[in-house]
Short mmCIF file of C-alpha atoms in Angstrom, two decimals:
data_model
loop_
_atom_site.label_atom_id
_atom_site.label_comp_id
_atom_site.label_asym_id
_atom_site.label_seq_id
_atom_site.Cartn_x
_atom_site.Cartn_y
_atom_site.Cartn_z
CA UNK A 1 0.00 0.00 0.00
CA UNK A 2 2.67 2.76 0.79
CA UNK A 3 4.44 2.46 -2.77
CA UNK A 4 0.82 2.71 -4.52
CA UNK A 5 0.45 6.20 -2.10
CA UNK A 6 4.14 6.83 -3.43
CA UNK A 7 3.41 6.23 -6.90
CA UNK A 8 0.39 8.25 -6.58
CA UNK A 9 2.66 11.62 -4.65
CA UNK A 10 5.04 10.64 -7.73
CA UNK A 11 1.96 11.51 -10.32
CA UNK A 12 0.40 14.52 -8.22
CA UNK A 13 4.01 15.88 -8.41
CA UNK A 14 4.17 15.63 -11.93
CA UNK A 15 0.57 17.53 -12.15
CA UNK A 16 1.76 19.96 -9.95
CA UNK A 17 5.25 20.84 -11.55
CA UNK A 18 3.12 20.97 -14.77
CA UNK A 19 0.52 23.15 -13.40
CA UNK A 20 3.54 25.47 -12.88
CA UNK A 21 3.70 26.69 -16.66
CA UNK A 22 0.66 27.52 -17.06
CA UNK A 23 -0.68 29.51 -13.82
CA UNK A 24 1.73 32.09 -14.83
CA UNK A 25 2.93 33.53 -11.95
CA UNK A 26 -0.45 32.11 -10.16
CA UNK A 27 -2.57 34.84 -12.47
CA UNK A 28 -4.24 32.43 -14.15
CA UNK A 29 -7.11 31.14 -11.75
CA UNK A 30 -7.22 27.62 -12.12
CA UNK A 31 -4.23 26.80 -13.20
CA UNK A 32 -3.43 28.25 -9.65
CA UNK A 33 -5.80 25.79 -8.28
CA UNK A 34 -4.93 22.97 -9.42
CA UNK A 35 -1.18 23.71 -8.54
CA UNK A 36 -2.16 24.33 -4.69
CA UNK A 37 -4.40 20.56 -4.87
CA UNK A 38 -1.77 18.92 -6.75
CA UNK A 39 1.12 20.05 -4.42
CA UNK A 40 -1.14 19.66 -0.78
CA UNK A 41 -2.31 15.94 -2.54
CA UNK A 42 1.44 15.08 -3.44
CA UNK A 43 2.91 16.23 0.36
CA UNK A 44 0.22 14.32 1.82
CA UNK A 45 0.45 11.16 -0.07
CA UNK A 46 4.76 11.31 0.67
CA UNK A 47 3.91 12.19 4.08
CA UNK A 48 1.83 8.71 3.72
CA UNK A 49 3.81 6.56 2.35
CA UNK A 50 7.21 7.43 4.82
CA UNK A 51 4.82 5.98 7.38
CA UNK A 52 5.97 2.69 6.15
CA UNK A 53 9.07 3.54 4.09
CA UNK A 54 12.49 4.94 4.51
CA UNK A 55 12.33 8.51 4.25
CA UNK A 56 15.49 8.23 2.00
CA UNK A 57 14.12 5.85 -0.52
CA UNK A 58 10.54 7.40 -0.39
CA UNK A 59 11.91 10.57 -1.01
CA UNK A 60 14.20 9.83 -3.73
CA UNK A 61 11.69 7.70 -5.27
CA UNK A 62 9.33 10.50 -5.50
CA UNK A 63 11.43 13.54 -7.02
CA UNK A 64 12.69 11.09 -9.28
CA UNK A 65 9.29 10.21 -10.51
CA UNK A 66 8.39 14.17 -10.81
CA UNK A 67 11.91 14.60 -12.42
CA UNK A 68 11.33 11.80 -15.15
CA UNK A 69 7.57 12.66 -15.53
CA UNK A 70 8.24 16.11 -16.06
CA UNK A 71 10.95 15.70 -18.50
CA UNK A 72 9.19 13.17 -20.59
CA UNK A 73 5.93 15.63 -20.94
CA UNK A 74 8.28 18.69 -21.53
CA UNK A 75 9.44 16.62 -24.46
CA UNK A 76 5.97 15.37 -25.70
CA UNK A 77 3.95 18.88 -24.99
CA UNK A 78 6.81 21.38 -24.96
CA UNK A 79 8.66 20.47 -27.79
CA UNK A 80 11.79 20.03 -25.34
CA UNK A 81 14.77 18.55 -26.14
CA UNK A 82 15.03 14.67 -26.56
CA UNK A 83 18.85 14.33 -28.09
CA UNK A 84 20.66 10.87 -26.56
CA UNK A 85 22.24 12.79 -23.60
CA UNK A 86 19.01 13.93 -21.90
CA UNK A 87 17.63 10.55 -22.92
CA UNK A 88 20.10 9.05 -21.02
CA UNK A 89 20.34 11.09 -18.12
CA UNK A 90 16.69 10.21 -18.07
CA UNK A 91 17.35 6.47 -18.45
CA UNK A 92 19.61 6.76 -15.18
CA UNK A 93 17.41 8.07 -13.03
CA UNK A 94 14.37 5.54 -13.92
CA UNK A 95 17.03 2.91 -12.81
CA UNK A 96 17.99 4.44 -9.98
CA UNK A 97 14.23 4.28 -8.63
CA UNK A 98 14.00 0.96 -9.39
CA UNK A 99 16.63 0.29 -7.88
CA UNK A 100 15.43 1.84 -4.56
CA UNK A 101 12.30 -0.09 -5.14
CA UNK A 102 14.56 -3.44 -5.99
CA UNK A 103 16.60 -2.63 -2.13
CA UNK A 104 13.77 -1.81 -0.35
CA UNK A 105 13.23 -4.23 2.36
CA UNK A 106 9.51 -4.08 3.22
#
């Protein structure tokens, strides 16, 4: 149960980080709102799931998801770079969470 509430602070991070293009400064109503859920929803789901965790691998586990999730969608919706290097570096850190999730002793 505590890496389904991580995986689910992992995705409300990625909502939120998104959510912070386009409130603009929060200007833009809700945009604004939905960056303030997303970011109270993805604290309280980490502050959840370290219940049961390590703090260390929970918390790891979760910027890396926003990190990855974040970088992927900046690619597919911002027209970000995708050359081998970033793809890569992006590669790296999806094996480093799993293997947090591979070491975790739970």
């Amino acid at each position: 149960m505590a890496w389904l509430l991580l995986f689910s602070a992992g995705l409300a991070e990625i909502v939120f980080a998104l959510s912070l293009k386009f409130n603009e400064g929060f200007t833009k109503l809700w945009p604004s709102v939905i960056t303030c859920v997303s970011g109270l929803c993805s604290f309280y789901l980490l502050m959840l799931a370290i219940r049961s965790l390590p703090l260390g691998t929970a918390y790891a586990v979760w910027t890396g998801m926003g990190a990855v999730g974040v970088a992927l969608l900046g690619i597919l919706l911002f027209r970000e770079s995708a050359d081998v290097f970033r793809m890569v570096s992006i590669s790296l850190v999806i094996l480093g969470i799993i293997g947090l999730k591979l070491t975790e002793a739970h």
